[in-house]
GROMACS .gro file of C-alpha atoms in nm:
model
  327
    1MET     CA    1   2.033   2.153   1.845
    2ASP     CA    2   2.152   1.929   2.155
    3LEU     CA    3   2.087   1.560   2.130
    4SER     CA    4   2.204   1.467   2.471
    5ALA     CA    5   1.880   1.524   2.643
    6ILE     CA    6   1.691   1.318   2.384
    7LEU     CA    7   1.944   1.012   2.323
    8PRO     CA    8   2.112   0.825   2.593
    9ILE     CA    9   2.485   0.833   2.562
   10GLN     CA   10   2.578   0.486   2.397
   11ASP     CA   11   2.961   0.433   2.384
   12SER     CA   12   3.136   0.165   2.185
   13ALA     CA   13   3.473   0.157   2.004
   14ALA     CA   14   3.449   0.286   1.661
   15ASN     CA   15   3.504   0.007   1.398
   16LEU     CA   16   3.664   0.107   1.079
   17PHE     CA   17   3.636  -0.134   0.807
   18GLU     CA   18   3.820  -0.090   0.461
   19ALA     CA   19   3.818  -0.316   0.161
   20SER     CA   20   3.910  -0.300  -0.207
   21SER     CA   21   3.868  -0.538  -0.503
   22THR     CA   22   3.902  -0.600  -0.874
   23ASP     CA   23   3.595  -0.810  -0.901
   24VAL     CA   24   3.253  -0.663  -0.893
   25ASP     CA   25   3.092  -0.959  -0.701
   26GLU     CA   26   3.373  -0.950  -0.429
   27HIS     CA   27   3.333  -0.575  -0.391
   28CYS     CA   28   2.963  -0.623  -0.341
   29ALA     CA   29   3.018  -0.913  -0.083
   30ALA     CA   30   3.220  -0.655   0.134
   31LEU     CA   31   2.921  -0.411   0.175
   32GLY     CA   32   2.841  -0.568   0.520
   33ARG     CA   33   2.466  -0.553   0.607
   34TRP     CA   34   2.369  -0.405   0.266
   35ARG     CA   35   2.179  -0.689   0.095
   36LEU     CA   36   2.252  -0.588  -0.251
   37ASN     CA   37   2.357  -0.717  -0.587
   38TYR     CA   38   2.585  -0.565  -0.838
   39ASP     CA   39   2.612  -0.602  -1.230
   40GLN     CA   40   2.900  -0.447  -1.434
   41ILE     CA   41   2.732  -0.268  -1.723
   42SER     CA   42   3.036  -0.100  -1.878
   43ALA     CA   43   3.337  -0.286  -2.032
   44GLY     CA   44   3.691  -0.281  -1.879
   45ALA     CA   45   3.875  -0.401  -1.575
   46PHE     CA   46   3.676  -0.332  -1.240
   47SER     CA   47   3.821  -0.184  -0.938
   48GLY     CA   48   3.634  -0.080  -0.621
   49SER     CA   49   3.664   0.035  -0.272
   50PHE     CA   50   3.451   0.056   0.030
   51THR     CA   51   3.516   0.219   0.362
   52GLN     CA   52   3.281   0.221   0.662
   53LEU     CA   53   3.332   0.403   1.002
   54SER     CA   54   3.079   0.241   1.245
   55LEU     CA   55   2.980   0.464   1.540
   56PRO     CA   56   2.765   0.352   1.808
   57ARG     CA   57   2.421   0.436   1.617
   58VAL     CA   58   2.553   0.553   1.283
   59ASP     CA   59   2.750   0.417   1.001
   60VAL     CA   60   2.952   0.658   0.767
   61PHE     CA   61   3.070   0.518   0.441
   62ARG     CA   62   3.241   0.603   0.123
   63GLU     CA   63   3.227   0.368  -0.190
   64ILE     CA   64   3.419   0.403  -0.515
   65THR     CA   65   3.340   0.204  -0.829
   66SER     CA   66   3.536   0.240  -1.152
   67GLN     CA   67   3.283   0.082  -1.404
   68GLN     CA   68   2.926   0.165  -1.471
   69VAL     CA   69   2.718  -0.067  -1.237
   70ARG     CA   70   2.371  -0.156  -1.162
   71GLN     CA   71   2.291  -0.187  -0.800
   72TYR     CA   72   1.967  -0.372  -0.676
   73GLY     CA   73   1.843  -0.532  -0.375
   74GLN     CA   74   1.784  -0.393  -0.037
   75LEU     CA   75   1.993  -0.144   0.182
   76GLY     CA   76   1.916  -0.350   0.480
   77ALA     CA   77   1.596  -0.426   0.690
   78ASP     CA   78   1.474  -0.110   0.898
   79SER     CA   79   1.754   0.098   0.765
   80PHE     CA   80   1.769   0.461   0.669
   81GLY     CA   81   2.026   0.590   0.435
   82ILE     CA   82   2.130   0.936   0.276
   83GLY     CA   83   2.400   0.914  -0.009
   84LEU     CA   84   2.570   1.231  -0.165
   85PRO     CA   85   2.714   1.162  -0.494
   86TRP     CA   86   3.084   1.292  -0.489
   87ARG     CA   87   3.199   1.247  -0.846
   88GLY     CA   88   3.148   1.037  -1.177
   89ASP     CA   89   3.166   1.037  -1.538
   90GLY     CA   90   2.777   1.079  -1.584
   91GLU     CA   91   2.455   1.085  -1.405
   92VAL     CA   92   2.338   0.850  -1.137
   93ASN     CA   93   1.990   0.689  -1.186
   94CYS     CA   94   1.774   0.604  -0.897
   95ASN     CA   95   1.468   0.405  -0.997
   96GLY     CA   96   1.425   0.590  -1.329
   97THR     CA   97   1.515   0.928  -1.200
   98SER     CA   98   1.835   1.105  -1.261
   99VAL     CA   99   2.020   1.268  -0.964
  100ALA     CA  100   2.152   1.599  -1.060
  101GLY     CA  101   2.284   1.922  -0.886
  102LYS     CA  102   2.264   1.924  -0.522
  103GLN     CA  103   2.010   1.643  -0.486
  104VAL     CA  104   2.062   1.366  -0.234
  105ILE     CA  105   1.974   0.991  -0.249
  106ALA     CA  106   1.766   0.904   0.060
  107CYS     CA  107   1.554   0.605   0.163
  108ILE     CA  108   1.401   0.434   0.454
  109ASP     CA  109   1.367   0.056   0.462
  110ALA     CA  110   1.377   0.070   0.085
  111GLU     CA  111   1.437  -0.158  -0.217
  112VAL     CA  112   1.733  -0.020  -0.432
  113ASP     CA  113   1.757  -0.007  -0.806
  114MET     CA  114   2.029   0.232  -0.900
  115CYS     CA  115   2.253   0.265  -1.198
  116THR     CA  116   2.588   0.452  -1.140
  117PRO     CA  117   2.842   0.591  -1.387
  118LYS     CA  118   3.214   0.523  -1.431
  119ALA     CA  119   3.456   0.667  -1.190
  120PHE     CA  120   3.167   0.699  -0.925
  121GLU     CA  121   3.205   0.795  -0.567
  122LEU     CA  122   2.922   0.785  -0.322
  123ARG     CA  123   2.952   0.903   0.039
  124GLY     CA  124   2.682   0.888   0.288
  125VAL     CA  125   2.517   0.790   0.628
  126VAL     CA  126   2.339   0.479   0.729
  127THR     CA  127   2.148   0.430   1.053
  128GLY     CA  128   1.827   0.250   1.201
  129VAL     CA  129   1.477   0.365   1.111
  130ALA     CA  130   1.393   0.331   1.479
  131LEU     CA  131   1.642   0.604   1.565
  132ILE     CA  132   1.531   0.835   1.283
  133GLU     CA  133   1.169   0.794   1.409
  134GLU     CA  134   1.268   0.858   1.782
  135LEU     CA  135   1.442   1.164   1.708
  136ALA     CA  136   1.159   1.296   1.477
  137ALA     CA  137   0.897   1.218   1.758
  138ASN     CA  138   1.116   1.412   2.024
  139LEU     CA  139   1.189   1.694   1.804
  140GLY     CA  140   0.839   1.743   1.653
  141ILE     CA  141   0.961   1.674   1.301
  142GLU     CA  142   0.736   1.516   1.050
  143LEU     CA  143   0.929   1.256   0.824
  144PRO     CA  144   0.840   1.262   0.456
  145ARG     CA  145   0.649   0.942   0.400
  146SER     CA  146   0.747   0.946   0.023
  147VAL     CA  147   1.115   0.835   0.146
  148TRP     CA  148   0.960   0.496   0.255
  149HIS     CA  149   1.018   0.187   0.087
  150GLN     CA  150   1.185   0.339  -0.233
  151LEU     CA  151   1.528   0.482  -0.311
  152LEU     CA  152   1.464   0.845  -0.433
  153ALA     CA  153   1.642   1.139  -0.567
  154MET     CA  154   1.534   1.413  -0.314
  155GLU     CA  155   1.546   1.785  -0.324
  156MET     CA  156   1.650   1.923   0.024
  157ALA     CA  157   1.778   2.250   0.167
  158GLU     CA  158   2.111   2.343   0.067
  159ALA     CA  159   2.254   2.446   0.393
  160PRO     CA  160   2.226   2.125   0.596
  161VAL     CA  161   2.326   1.925   0.291
  162ALA     CA  162   2.655   2.144   0.246
  163ARG     CA  163   2.722   2.101   0.614
  164LEU     CA  164   2.682   1.711   0.586
  165ARG     CA  165   2.928   1.716   0.300
  166THR     CA  166   3.170   1.912   0.496
  167HIS     CA  167   3.150   1.642   0.781
  168LEU     CA  168   3.189   1.348   0.540
  169ALA     CA  169   3.491   1.511   0.390
  170ALA     CA  170   3.640   1.584   0.726
  171ILE     CA  171   3.563   1.217   0.806
  172GLN     CA  172   3.760   1.068   0.516
  173GLU     CA  173   4.049   1.301   0.572
  174THR     CA  174   4.072   1.195   0.916
  175ILE     CA  175   4.060   0.823   0.824
  176ALA     CA  176   4.334   0.887   0.585
  177THR     CA  177   4.567   1.086   0.812
  178ALA     CA  178   4.477   1.020   1.187
  179PRO     CA  179   4.229   0.740   1.239
  180GLU     CA  180   4.319   0.709   1.607
  181ARG     CA  181   4.126   1.016   1.678
  182PHE     CA  182   3.812   0.809   1.661
  183ASP     CA  183   3.937   0.618   1.968
  184ASP     CA  184   3.837   0.909   2.178
  185PRO     CA  185   3.475   0.833   2.308
  186ALA     CA  186   3.397   1.237   2.333
  187ALA     CA  187   3.523   1.271   1.964
  188ARG     CA  188   3.280   0.991   1.848
  189GLN     CA  189   2.975   1.123   2.041
  190ALA     CA  190   3.038   1.467   1.911
  191LEU     CA  191   3.067   1.345   1.556
  192GLU     CA  192   2.774   1.115   1.562
  193ASP     CA  193   2.562   1.405   1.717
  194ALA     CA  194   2.667   1.640   1.446
  195LEU     CA  195   2.574   1.389   1.174
  196LEU     CA  196   2.232   1.331   1.307
  197VAL     CA  197   2.176   1.722   1.363
  198GLU     CA  198   2.228   1.774   1.001
  199ILE     CA  199   2.005   1.483   0.888
  200MET     CA  200   1.718   1.589   1.122
  201ASP     CA  201   1.757   1.950   0.974
  202MET     CA  202   1.739   1.812   0.631
  203LEU     CA  203   1.452   1.569   0.653
  204PRO     CA  204   1.180   1.833   0.704
  205THR     CA  205   1.278   1.997   0.375
  206ALA     CA  206   1.286   1.692   0.173
  207ARG     CA  207   1.073   1.645  -0.127
  208PRO     CA  208   1.117   1.398  -0.422
  209ALA     CA  209   1.241   1.528  -0.730
  210ASP     CA  210   0.985   1.568  -1.010
  211PRO     CA  211   1.111   1.350  -1.310
  212GLY     CA  212   0.802   1.483  -1.522
  213ARG     CA  213   0.546   1.276  -1.713
  214SER     CA  214   0.783   1.173  -2.020
  215ALA     CA  215   1.042   1.052  -1.773
  216LEU     CA  216   0.793   0.846  -1.588
  217ALA     CA  217   0.667   0.721  -1.913
  218ARG     CA  218   1.030   0.618  -2.036
  219LYS     CA  219   1.105   0.450  -1.692
  220HIS     CA  220   0.787   0.239  -1.722
  221THR     CA  221   0.888   0.117  -2.066
  222VAL     CA  222   1.241   0.043  -1.954
  223ASP     CA  223   1.098  -0.140  -1.633
  224ARG     CA  224   0.861  -0.351  -1.863
  225ALA     CA  225   1.146  -0.441  -2.091
  226ARG     CA  226   1.391  -0.522  -1.794
  227ALA     CA  227   1.136  -0.746  -1.627
  228LEU     CA  228   1.096  -0.950  -1.963
  229MET     CA  229   1.478  -0.975  -1.995
  230HIS     CA  230   1.528  -1.089  -1.618
  231GLY     CA  231   1.226  -1.297  -1.615
  232SER     CA  232   1.319  -1.487  -1.933
  233GLY     CA  233   1.471  -1.786  -1.739
  234ASP     CA  234   1.709  -2.002  -1.939
  235ARG     CA  235   1.585  -1.864  -2.274
  236SER     CA  236   1.757  -1.554  -2.390
  237LEU     CA  237   1.504  -1.308  -2.561
  238SER     CA  238   1.602  -1.129  -2.855
  239LEU     CA  239   1.571  -0.740  -2.866
  240LEU     CA  240   1.300  -0.781  -3.135
  241GLU     CA  241   1.090  -0.998  -2.886
  242VAL     CA  242   1.125  -0.739  -2.617
  243CYS     CA  243   1.025  -0.451  -2.838
  244LYS     CA  244   0.712  -0.634  -2.949
  245ALA     CA  245   0.612  -0.709  -2.582
  246VAL     CA  246   0.651  -0.354  -2.481
  247GLY     CA  247   0.501  -0.189  -2.771
  248ALA     CA  248   0.783   0.018  -2.873
  249SER     CA  249   1.025   0.029  -3.175
  250PRO     CA  250   1.402  -0.041  -3.143
  251ARG     CA  251   1.469   0.332  -3.184
  252LYS     CA  252   1.206   0.437  -2.922
  253LEU     CA  253   1.339   0.161  -2.672
  254GLY     CA  254   1.697   0.260  -2.740
  255TYR     CA  255   1.612   0.628  -2.637
  256CYS     CA  256   1.430   0.516  -2.333
  257PHE     CA  257   1.719   0.302  -2.210
  258GLN     CA  258   1.967   0.584  -2.287
  259GLU     CA  259   1.763   0.831  -2.075
  260VAL     CA  260   1.684   0.600  -1.791
  261LEU     CA  261   2.009   0.394  -1.762
  262GLY     CA  262   2.256   0.562  -1.969
  263THR     CA  263   2.324   0.283  -2.209
  264SER     CA  264   2.147   0.099  -2.487
  265PRO     CA  265   1.917  -0.197  -2.436
  266MET     CA  266   2.132  -0.423  -2.645
  267HIS     CA  267   2.437  -0.345  -2.441
  268TYR     CA  268   2.258  -0.356  -2.109
  269TRP     CA  269   2.104  -0.706  -2.187
  270ARG     CA  270   2.443  -0.831  -2.311
  271ALA     CA  271   2.612  -0.707  -2.001
  272MET     CA  272   2.354  -0.870  -1.770
  273ARG     CA  273   2.391  -1.213  -1.947
  274LEU     CA  274   2.787  -1.194  -1.935
  275ASN     CA  275   2.748  -1.104  -1.562
  276ARG     CA  276   2.538  -1.419  -1.534
  277VAL     CA  277   2.793  -1.647  -1.730
  278ARG     CA  278   3.086  -1.509  -1.513
  279ARG     CA  279   2.906  -1.603  -1.172
  280ASP     CA  280   2.842  -1.953  -1.314
  281LEU     CA  281   3.201  -1.991  -1.418
  282LYS     CA  282   3.306  -1.860  -1.073
  283ARG     CA  283   3.130  -2.128  -0.893
  284GLY     CA  284   3.347  -2.389  -1.071
  285THR     CA  285   3.074  -2.556  -1.287
  286ASP     CA  286   3.144  -2.885  -1.441
  287ALA     CA  287   3.002  -2.752  -1.766
  288SER     CA  288   3.205  -2.617  -2.031
  289VAL     CA  289   3.250  -2.258  -2.112
  290TYR     CA  290   3.063  -2.314  -2.439
  291ASP     CA  291   2.772  -2.490  -2.263
  292VAL     CA  292   2.732  -2.195  -2.020
  293ALA     CA  293   2.757  -1.940  -2.283
  294VAL     CA  294   2.503  -2.117  -2.489
  295GLN     CA  295   2.270  -2.139  -2.189
  296TYR     CA  296   2.267  -1.753  -2.172
  297GLY     CA  297   2.204  -1.705  -2.539
  298PHE     CA  298   2.569  -1.661  -2.683
  299TRP     CA  299   2.562  -1.880  -2.976
  300HIS     CA  300   2.866  -1.721  -3.154
  301PHE     CA  301   3.129  -1.866  -2.943
  302SER     CA  302   3.434  -1.658  -3.085
  303GLN     CA  303   3.235  -1.341  -3.054
  304PHE     CA  304   3.119  -1.413  -2.690
  305SER     CA  305   3.484  -1.473  -2.598
  306LEU     CA  306   3.576  -1.144  -2.743
  307ASP     CA  307   3.285  -0.964  -2.563
  308TYR     CA  308   3.367  -1.147  -2.229
  309LYS     CA  309   3.740  -1.037  -2.224
  310ARG     CA  310   3.645  -0.688  -2.339
  311HIS     CA  311   3.396  -0.662  -2.040
  312PHE     CA  312   3.597  -0.834  -1.764
  313SER     CA  313   3.955  -0.795  -1.896
  314GLU     CA  314   4.001  -1.173  -1.903
  315LEU     CA  315   3.897  -1.486  -2.102
  316PRO     CA  316   3.622  -1.694  -1.976
  317SER     CA  317   3.844  -1.998  -1.951
  318GLU     CA  318   4.071  -1.799  -1.726
  319THR     CA  319   3.771  -1.707  -1.490
  320LEU     CA  320   3.676  -2.101  -1.479
  321ARG     CA  321   4.021  -2.222  -1.438
  322ARG     CA  322   4.076  -1.974  -1.145
  323SER     CA  323   3.766  -2.084  -0.971
  324LYS     CA  324   3.854  -2.436  -1.002
  325LEU     CA  325   4.209  -2.391  -0.851
  326ALA     CA  326   4.058  -2.202  -0.564
  327ALA     CA  327   3.806  -2.480  -0.477
   0.00000   0.00000   0.00000
């Protein structure tokens, strides 16, 4: 497939961006146009890296995170993205559906709600919706409408997925060993065309992975529970209150959370509140650590300090002190 007759040649210097961080919020802030928020779910010191090669029409990315993370927000207005899980200590969950085997993660102009496992690496391509629609119209390809406005685990033909995986591996190897090769306009054009060819070969074969009725029911239960947790404002709900509101026993709710998010509801809710406390402390609040902790439902202060240090590998007082020194 030759795209030169369809798309006018656009040349601009390739831009290579690389960032690494030991803080989940700083890592998230380095994601460029992605309008996402990250919450650290698993306990332990965080480390993350993000690499993006920007070609004239296409961005190629590689993201690595050490801890289990919930990612939510939007990939970017009018953006199309395809991601390939590279490695991880567990399953990736996209909007309640586990990504398994040779499935890919795809979306167009979508809201993102994804939980990634520990030691996770994701590689992929992001471009504009307009470019994909233009190519589809010129090539007579019908785009799968199911990809619009939601992040999905997708089944696609194996051959173009394998070829895209090969391209992404070669790009990262070149970034590591000979990034100056991307200074060649002909090389940039050839690379961009090769990536778009594989994407346009993949899309006609795309179909959403079928999670099954029981999986959908579990996701619905978890969604209702999380909506209550996150919408509780300044008052921290108890697990019992959440169970009553969604009509599920603690055992059933625990099973649903484990299947959908890979963690227990109690651990998830505590992790979300710890992330909120950390963000308040990082803003250099005038309130005491104790006052901030109580605001998010941590009434046992010594236990809170232990939980906080276990989760972020530092005491809450250290977080607050560092933020005030940086101000």
